[in-house]
Amino acid sequence: MGDSNTSAPVLDNIKARFSAFSNAERLVARTILSDYPASSLGSVSSIAKNAGVSAPSVVRFAKALGYSSYIEFREAVLAEIAAQSKGPLDRARRLGSESHIPQVQEKIDILLANATHDLAAVPVAEWDGLSQLLADSSKSIYVAGGRFSTAVARILALNLQLLRPHVILLDDLSQRDKSILLDMNRKSVFVVFDFYRYEKSMIRAAHVAKQKGATIILVSDENISPIKKDASMILPVSTTSFLPMSGLSAATAIIEILLGDVYEKIGDSAKRHLTDWELLTGDETLQ
């Protein structure tokens, strides 16, 4: 065993050291955090493939945490699983897999447990960096989503437009909005929502934006879109649904919490921007 703080939970250890990881090690960390602990129990090669890095990068990740090998890291995870009592997320997952039809409260518990799990998996430094980036008025923010995830993309874009300038929703990347990608630069931030089944137009758009110098923020499902190779920041979210399709409840909740943090970071200028919006649109509504 290396210098790992074995008294700290493995998950806390990963999040505490996240900012010190190399870029490749961060990709491994994000992959593991996306569905911990199940995501950490595969082989080195499978984790490397999922993270889009080499197998030695996975081993270096384990050693950066203080373990002598990835096997030792995995054994620590297994020991924690054995020692811990079943928490609300495990109960929620069991409820979702049982043959009976969950009642309304059970469904609410499942969705809340997944959203809580997703938020807990995001390192504090990553969350703060993301909210700060979206609050930076010197950046131009572009937001896009796929066929269904565009619903959450619109929530983010429309609310950001109330709080700050230079926010553009791209809702036709296959045609009308293509040319906007060519205007992106190092002061551009491109927030992309891409859930399974991953859309080629979204993957292509993110790659073009990255080549132009934009910072790519990816919001994706637990398996994580191929856009992860171009993303500087990744928010993996649960897509649990009681319909035969990807659910957006966890993504919606997390985006609304993120917007609250962005609002706080922008401060007084957000209030002034809101006031300007009210003056502009005041005669368009009943109240």
mmCIF file of C-alpha atoms in Angstrom:
data_model
loop_
_atom_site.group_PDB
_atom_site.id
_atom_site.type_symbol
_atom_site.label_atom_id
_atom_site.label_comp_id
_atom_site.label_asym_id
_atom_site.label_seq_id
_atom_site.Cartn_x
_atom_site.Cartn_y
_atom_site.Cartn_z
ATOM 1 C CA MET A 1 0.000 0.000 0.000
ATOM 2 C CA GLY A 2 1.260 3.479 -0.848
ATOM 3 C CA ASP A 3 0.415 6.766 0.862
ATOM 4 C CA SER A 4 -3.374 6.481 0.394
ATOM 5 C CA ASN A 5 -5.481 7.644 3.310
ATOM 6 C CA THR A 6 -7.167 4.300 3.908
ATOM 7 C CA SER A 7 -9.431 5.761 6.581
ATOM 8 C CA ALA A 8 -11.155 7.926 3.938
ATOM 9 C CA PRO A 9 -13.815 6.358 1.716
ATOM 10 C CA VAL A 10 -12.521 5.561 -1.759
ATOM 11 C CA LEU A 11 -15.034 7.912 -3.392
ATOM 12 C CA ASP A 12 -13.991 10.809 -1.153
ATOM 13 C CA ASN A 13 -10.345 10.052 -1.865
ATOM 14 C CA ILE A 14 -10.931 10.296 -5.635
ATOM 15 C CA LYS A 15 -12.793 13.601 -5.355
ATOM 16 C CA ALA A 16 -10.227 15.086 -2.956
ATOM 17 C CA ARG A 17 -7.343 14.328 -5.319
ATOM 18 C CA PHE A 18 -9.195 15.119 -8.545
ATOM 19 C CA SER A 19 -7.541 18.487 -9.193
ATOM 20 C CA ALA A 20 -4.061 16.910 -8.919
ATOM 21 C CA PHE A 21 -4.731 14.202 -11.527
ATOM 22 C CA SER A 22 -3.294 14.377 -15.041
ATOM 23 C CA ASN A 23 -5.759 14.812 -17.928
ATOM 24 C CA ALA A 24 -5.791 11.060 -18.609
ATOM 25 C CA GLU A 25 -6.248 10.264 -14.920
ATOM 26 C CA ARG A 26 -9.197 12.672 -14.789
ATOM 27 C CA LEU A 27 -10.855 10.768 -17.626
ATOM 28 C CA VAL A 28 -10.459 7.577 -15.615
ATOM 29 C CA ALA A 29 -11.812 9.302 -12.497
ATOM 30 C CA ARG A 30 -14.853 10.623 -14.366
ATOM 31 C CA THR A 31 -15.573 7.172 -15.761
ATOM 32 C CA ILE A 32 -15.417 5.629 -12.297
ATOM 33 C CA LEU A 33 -17.404 8.429 -10.671
ATOM 34 C CA SER A 34 -20.132 8.119 -13.300
ATOM 35 C CA ASP A 35 -21.513 4.902 -11.779
ATOM 36 C CA TYR A 36 -19.504 4.168 -8.650
ATOM 37 C CA PRO A 37 -18.910 1.520 -7.363
ATOM 38 C CA ALA A 38 -19.972 -0.717 -10.274
ATOM 39 C CA SER A 39 -17.833 1.275 -12.717
ATOM 40 C CA SER A 40 -14.641 0.476 -10.783
ATOM 41 C CA LEU A 41 -15.025 -3.308 -10.782
ATOM 42 C CA GLY A 42 -14.162 -4.072 -14.407
ATOM 43 C CA SER A 43 -10.798 -4.984 -15.849
ATOM 44 C CA VAL A 44 -8.107 -2.391 -16.478
ATOM 45 C CA SER A 45 -8.601 -2.762 -20.226
ATOM 46 C CA SER A 46 -12.389 -2.287 -20.036
ATOM 47 C CA ILE A 47 -12.046 0.816 -17.862
ATOM 48 C CA ALA A 48 -9.367 2.191 -20.190
ATOM 49 C CA LYS A 49 -11.678 1.638 -23.169
ATOM 50 C CA ASN A 50 -14.618 3.327 -21.445
ATOM 51 C CA ALA A 51 -12.459 6.272 -20.424
ATOM 52 C CA GLY A 52 -10.774 6.595 -23.818
ATOM 53 C CA VAL A 53 -7.253 6.260 -22.368
ATOM 54 C CA SER A 54 -4.474 3.668 -22.302
ATOM 55 C CA ALA A 55 -4.306 0.833 -19.780
ATOM 56 C CA PRO A 56 -1.171 2.319 -18.112
ATOM 57 C CA SER A 57 -3.193 5.494 -17.436
ATOM 58 C CA VAL A 58 -5.655 3.428 -15.385
ATOM 59 C CA VAL A 59 -2.788 1.957 -13.371
ATOM 60 C CA ARG A 60 -1.299 5.439 -12.862
ATOM 61 C CA PHE A 61 -4.710 6.624 -11.620
ATOM 62 C CA ALA A 62 -4.710 3.903 -8.936
ATOM 63 C CA LYS A 63 -1.142 4.748 -7.936
ATOM 64 C CA ALA A 64 -2.009 8.463 -7.754
ATOM 65 C CA LEU A 65 -4.566 7.483 -5.107
ATOM 66 C CA GLY A 66 -1.856 5.706 -3.138
ATOM 67 C CA TYR A 67 -2.479 2.091 -4.176
ATOM 68 C CA SER A 68 0.283 -0.151 -5.466
ATOM 69 C CA SER A 69 -1.868 -1.436 -8.338
ATOM 70 C CA TYR A 70 -5.338 -1.219 -9.807
ATOM 71 C CA ILE A 71 -6.127 -4.605 -8.265
ATOM 72 C CA GLU A 72 -5.415 -3.178 -4.816
ATOM 73 C CA PHE A 73 -7.665 -0.207 -5.584
ATOM 74 C CA ARG A 74 -10.462 -2.561 -6.669
ATOM 75 C CA GLU A 75 -10.033 -4.652 -3.510
ATOM 76 C CA ALA A 76 -10.466 -1.496 -1.428
ATOM 77 C CA VAL A 77 -13.730 -0.778 -3.250
ATOM 78 C CA LEU A 78 -14.948 -4.341 -2.667
ATOM 79 C CA ALA A 79 -14.053 -4.106 1.019
ATOM 80 C CA GLU A 80 -16.129 -0.948 1.326
ATOM 81 C CA ILE A 81 -19.082 -2.569 -0.426
ATOM 82 C CA ALA A 82 -18.929 -5.495 1.982
ATOM 83 C CA ALA A 83 -18.665 -3.233 5.030
ATOM 84 C CA GLN A 84 -21.361 -0.744 4.189
ATOM 85 C CA SER A 85 -25.027 -1.250 4.864
ATOM 86 C CA LYS A 86 -27.364 -0.847 1.924
ATOM 87 C CA GLY A 87 -28.121 2.825 1.373
ATOM 88 C CA PRO A 88 -31.063 4.579 -0.320
ATOM 89 C CA LEU A 89 -29.523 4.327 -3.796
ATOM 90 C CA ASP A 90 -29.210 0.541 -3.470
ATOM 91 C CA ARG A 91 -32.786 0.315 -2.232
ATOM 92 C CA ALA A 92 -33.919 2.469 -5.134
ATOM 93 C CA ARG A 93 -32.091 0.278 -7.622
ATOM 94 C CA ARG A 94 -33.683 -2.830 -6.115
ATOM 95 C CA LEU A 95 -37.092 -1.258 -6.330
ATOM 96 C CA GLY A 96 -36.497 -0.482 -9.986
ATOM 97 C CA SER A 97 -35.529 -4.085 -10.756
ATOM 98 C CA GLU A 98 -38.298 -5.895 -8.892
ATOM 99 C CA SER A 99 -41.156 -7.465 -10.772
ATOM 100 C CA HIS A 100 -43.860 -5.396 -9.043
ATOM 101 C CA ILE A 101 -44.821 -1.988 -10.414
ATOM 102 C CA PRO A 102 -43.397 0.759 -8.151
ATOM 103 C CA GLN A 103 -45.933 3.117 -6.605
ATOM 104 C CA VAL A 104 -45.636 6.890 -6.993
ATOM 105 C CA GLN A 105 -43.588 7.422 -3.811
ATOM 106 C CA GLU A 106 -41.227 4.587 -4.754
ATOM 107 C CA LYS A 107 -40.678 6.180 -8.150
ATOM 108 C CA ILE A 108 -39.939 9.522 -6.520
ATOM 109 C CA ASP A 109 -37.428 7.810 -4.199
ATOM 110 C CA ILE A 110 -35.688 6.209 -7.175
ATOM 111 C CA LEU A 111 -35.378 9.481 -9.088
ATOM 112 C CA LEU A 112 -34.214 11.446 -6.037
ATOM 113 C CA ALA A 113 -31.668 8.785 -5.109
ATOM 114 C CA ASN A 114 -30.204 8.822 -8.606
ATOM 115 C CA ALA A 115 -29.965 12.632 -8.725
ATOM 116 C CA THR A 116 -28.324 12.641 -5.281
ATOM 117 C CA HIS A 117 -25.870 9.967 -6.411
ATOM 118 C CA ASP A 118 -24.999 11.924 -9.558
ATOM 119 C CA LEU A 119 -24.311 15.138 -7.644
ATOM 120 C CA ALA A 120 -22.228 13.344 -5.015
ATOM 121 C CA ALA A 121 -20.030 11.893 -7.760
ATOM 122 C CA VAL A 122 -18.974 15.312 -9.097
ATOM 123 C CA PRO A 123 -15.714 16.543 -7.531
ATOM 124 C CA VAL A 124 -16.129 19.910 -5.784
ATOM 125 C CA ALA A 125 -13.332 21.454 -7.857
ATOM 126 C CA GLU A 126 -15.014 20.306 -11.074
ATOM 127 C CA TRP A 127 -18.417 21.690 -10.021
ATOM 128 C CA ASP A 128 -16.961 25.037 -8.933
ATOM 129 C CA GLY A 129 -14.956 25.311 -12.139
ATOM 130 C CA LEU A 130 -18.045 24.598 -14.224
ATOM 131 C CA SER A 131 -20.262 27.148 -12.488
ATOM 132 C CA GLN A 132 -17.473 29.743 -12.632
ATOM 133 C CA LEU A 133 -17.012 29.160 -16.346
ATOM 134 C CA LEU A 134 -20.731 29.670 -17.016
ATOM 135 C CA ALA A 135 -20.719 32.812 -14.863
ATOM 136 C CA ASP A 136 -17.764 34.403 -16.701
ATOM 137 C CA SER A 137 -19.294 37.157 -18.855
ATOM 138 C CA SER A 138 -16.132 37.375 -20.952
ATOM 139 C CA LYS A 139 -17.059 33.966 -22.396
ATOM 140 C CA SER A 140 -19.685 33.303 -25.049
ATOM 141 C CA ILE A 141 -21.874 30.353 -24.077
ATOM 142 C CA TYR A 142 -23.365 28.032 -26.690
ATOM 143 C CA VAL A 143 -25.785 25.260 -25.691
ATOM 144 C CA ALA A 144 -27.050 22.315 -27.757
ATOM 145 C CA GLY A 145 -28.876 19.055 -27.166
ATOM 146 C CA GLY A 146 -30.053 15.996 -29.035
ATOM 147 C CA ARG A 147 -33.574 15.091 -30.086
ATOM 148 C CA PHE A 148 -34.850 14.655 -26.512
ATOM 149 C CA SER A 149 -32.071 16.189 -24.422
ATOM 150 C CA THR A 150 -32.620 19.515 -26.182
ATOM 151 C CA ALA A 151 -35.429 19.992 -23.649
ATOM 152 C CA VAL A 152 -32.857 20.262 -20.830
ATOM 153 C CA ALA A 153 -30.488 22.251 -23.049
ATOM 154 C CA ARG A 154 -33.236 24.834 -23.491
ATOM 155 C CA ILE A 155 -33.730 25.086 -19.712
ATOM 156 C CA LEU A 156 -30.037 25.862 -19.277
ATOM 157 C CA ALA A 157 -29.807 28.296 -22.201
ATOM 158 C CA LEU A 158 -33.028 30.222 -21.512
ATOM 159 C CA ASN A 159 -32.168 30.691 -17.839
ATOM 160 C CA LEU A 160 -28.589 31.722 -18.577
ATOM 161 C CA GLN A 161 -29.943 34.304 -21.027
ATOM 162 C CA LEU A 162 -31.824 35.864 -18.101
ATOM 163 C CA LEU A 163 -28.662 36.056 -16.001
ATOM 164 C CA ARG A 164 -25.888 37.092 -18.400
ATOM 165 C CA PRO A 165 -25.122 38.192 -21.977
ATOM 166 C CA HIS A 166 -23.724 36.159 -24.882
ATOM 167 C CA VAL A 167 -25.740 32.939 -24.509
ATOM 168 C CA ILE A 168 -26.907 31.203 -27.688
ATOM 169 C CA LEU A 169 -29.080 28.084 -28.016
ATOM 170 C CA LEU A 170 -28.139 25.981 -31.040
ATOM 171 C CA ASP A 171 -31.166 23.872 -31.926
ATOM 172 C CA ASP A 172 -30.430 23.001 -35.569
ATOM 173 C CA LEU A 173 -26.846 21.775 -35.763
ATOM 174 C CA SER A 174 -27.658 19.585 -38.749
ATOM 175 C CA GLN A 175 -28.407 22.667 -40.879
ATOM 176 C CA ARG A 176 -28.997 26.281 -39.797
ATOM 177 C CA ASP A 177 -26.550 26.514 -36.885
ATOM 178 C CA LYS A 178 -23.593 24.783 -38.532
ATOM 179 C CA SER A 179 -21.917 28.050 -39.495
ATOM 180 C CA ILE A 180 -21.920 29.263 -35.871
ATOM 181 C CA LEU A 181 -19.450 26.499 -35.014
ATOM 182 C CA LEU A 182 -16.920 28.066 -37.354
ATOM 183 C CA ASP A 183 -17.065 31.342 -35.397
ATOM 184 C CA MET A 184 -16.157 29.758 -32.059
ATOM 185 C CA ASN A 185 -12.801 30.521 -30.465
ATOM 186 C CA ARG A 186 -10.923 30.301 -27.154
ATOM 187 C CA LYS A 187 -13.497 32.549 -25.496
ATOM 188 C CA SER A 188 -16.315 30.154 -26.422
ATOM 189 C CA VAL A 189 -17.885 27.574 -24.104
ATOM 190 C CA PHE A 190 -19.960 24.851 -25.796
ATOM 191 C CA VAL A 191 -22.307 22.932 -23.474
ATOM 192 C CA VAL A 192 -23.464 19.729 -25.180
ATOM 193 C CA PHE A 193 -26.189 17.350 -23.985
ATOM 194 C CA ASP A 194 -25.747 13.970 -25.647
ATOM 195 C CA PHE A 195 -27.448 10.816 -24.341
ATOM 196 C CA TYR A 196 -27.629 7.310 -25.790
ATOM 197 C CA ARG A 197 -28.208 6.859 -28.683
ATOM 198 C CA TYR A 198 -25.433 9.333 -29.349
ATOM 199 C CA GLU A 199 -26.023 11.623 -32.312
ATOM 200 C CA LYS A 200 -23.400 11.991 -35.029
ATOM 201 C CA SER A 201 -24.249 15.655 -35.575
ATOM 202 C CA MET A 202 -23.562 16.400 -31.891
ATOM 203 C CA ILE A 203 -20.273 14.487 -31.880
ATOM 204 C CA ARG A 204 -19.147 16.241 -35.064
ATOM 205 C CA ALA A 205 -20.194 19.674 -33.762
ATOM 206 C CA ALA A 206 -18.296 19.239 -30.492
ATOM 207 C CA HIS A 207 -15.179 18.152 -32.365
ATOM 208 C CA VAL A 208 -15.310 21.162 -34.704
ATOM 209 C CA ALA A 209 -15.851 23.519 -31.752
ATOM 210 C CA LYS A 210 -12.892 21.966 -29.926
ATOM 211 C CA GLN A 211 -10.681 22.479 -32.973
ATOM 212 C CA LYS A 212 -11.714 26.141 -33.013
ATOM 213 C CA GLY A 213 -10.510 26.489 -29.432
ATOM 214 C CA ALA A 214 -13.830 26.275 -27.546
ATOM 215 C CA THR A 215 -14.106 24.690 -24.103
ATOM 216 C CA ILE A 216 -16.446 21.682 -24.333
ATOM 217 C CA ILE A 217 -18.728 20.781 -21.422
ATOM 218 C CA LEU A 218 -20.499 17.450 -21.833
ATOM 219 C CA VAL A 219 -23.672 16.367 -20.044
ATOM 220 C CA SER A 220 -24.270 12.698 -20.819
ATOM 221 C CA ASP A 221 -25.616 9.388 -19.531
ATOM 222 C CA GLU A 222 -23.672 6.970 -17.333
ATOM 223 C CA ASN A 223 -21.899 5.358 -20.306
ATOM 224 C CA ILE A 224 -20.760 8.810 -21.492
ATOM 225 C CA SER A 225 -20.959 9.990 -25.100
ATOM 226 C CA PRO A 226 -17.907 9.726 -27.397
ATOM 227 C CA ILE A 227 -17.760 13.520 -27.042
ATOM 228 C CA LYS A 228 -15.829 12.838 -23.819
ATOM 229 C CA LYS A 229 -12.637 12.791 -25.911
ATOM 230 C CA ASP A 230 -13.097 16.490 -26.680
ATOM 231 C CA ALA A 231 -14.656 17.552 -23.358
ATOM 232 C CA SER A 232 -12.818 19.509 -20.694
ATOM 233 C CA MET A 233 -15.604 18.913 -18.163
ATOM 234 C CA ILE A 234 -18.128 16.075 -17.965
ATOM 235 C CA LEU A 235 -21.361 15.724 -15.979
ATOM 236 C CA PRO A 236 -22.549 12.088 -16.112
ATOM 237 C CA VAL A 237 -26.209 11.895 -15.079
ATOM 238 C CA SER A 238 -28.682 9.107 -14.488
ATOM 239 C CA THR A 239 -31.212 8.442 -17.247
ATOM 240 C CA THR A 240 -33.561 6.289 -15.164
ATOM 241 C CA SER A 241 -37.079 6.457 -16.552
ATOM 242 C CA PHE A 242 -40.400 4.705 -16.130
ATOM 243 C CA LEU A 243 -40.846 4.911 -19.881
ATOM 244 C CA PRO A 244 -38.861 2.879 -22.445
ATOM 245 C CA MET A 245 -36.517 5.801 -23.137
ATOM 246 C CA SER A 246 -33.864 7.879 -21.432
ATOM 247 C CA GLY A 247 -35.175 9.964 -18.540
ATOM 248 C CA LEU A 248 -34.308 13.642 -18.101
ATOM 249 C CA SER A 249 -35.369 14.186 -14.481
ATOM 250 C CA ALA A 250 -31.872 13.895 -12.945
ATOM 251 C CA ALA A 251 -30.343 16.095 -15.642
ATOM 252 C CA THR A 252 -33.060 18.709 -15.138
ATOM 253 C CA ALA A 253 -32.594 18.769 -11.359
ATOM 254 C CA ILE A 254 -28.811 19.026 -11.611
ATOM 255 C CA ILE A 255 -28.982 21.824 -14.198
ATOM 256 C CA GLU A 256 -31.351 23.822 -12.002
ATOM 257 C CA ILE A 257 -28.982 23.443 -9.030
ATOM 258 C CA LEU A 258 -26.079 24.469 -11.266
ATOM 259 C CA LEU A 259 -28.003 27.552 -12.408
ATOM 260 C CA GLY A 260 -28.460 28.558 -8.768
ATOM 261 C CA ASP A 261 -24.692 28.440 -8.222
ATOM 262 C CA VAL A 262 -24.066 30.383 -11.441
ATOM 263 C CA TYR A 263 -26.522 33.064 -10.285
ATOM 264 C CA GLU A 264 -24.666 33.418 -6.980
ATOM 265 C CA LYS A 265 -21.303 33.698 -8.727
ATOM 266 C CA ILE A 266 -22.499 36.350 -11.182
ATOM 267 C CA GLY A 267 -23.872 38.443 -8.320
ATOM 268 C CA ASP A 268 -25.330 41.932 -8.798
ATOM 269 C CA SER A 269 -24.879 41.990 -12.564
ATOM 270 C CA ALA A 270 -27.276 39.026 -12.813
ATOM 271 C CA LYS A 271 -29.918 41.059 -10.982
ATOM 272 C CA ARG A 272 -29.369 43.978 -13.353
ATOM 273 C CA HIS A 273 -29.633 41.645 -16.337
ATOM 274 C CA LEU A 274 -32.892 40.256 -14.972
ATOM 275 C CA THR A 275 -34.218 43.794 -14.536
ATOM 276 C CA ASP A 276 -33.369 44.604 -18.162
ATOM 277 C CA TRP A 277 -35.231 41.487 -19.280
ATOM 278 C CA GLU A 278 -38.277 42.537 -17.284
ATOM 279 C CA LEU A 279 -38.246 45.978 -18.900
ATOM 280 C CA LEU A 280 -37.903 44.400 -22.339
ATOM 281 C CA THR A 281 -40.677 41.834 -21.940
ATOM 282 C CA GLY A 282 -42.926 43.483 -19.372
ATOM 283 C CA ASP A 283 -45.777 44.196 -21.792
ATOM 284 C CA GLU A 284 -45.815 40.653 -23.214
ATOM 285 C CA THR A 285 -47.329 38.879 -20.212
ATOM 286 C CA LEU A 286 -50.387 39.348 -17.993
ATOM 287 C CA GLN A 287 -48.320 40.098 -14.903
#
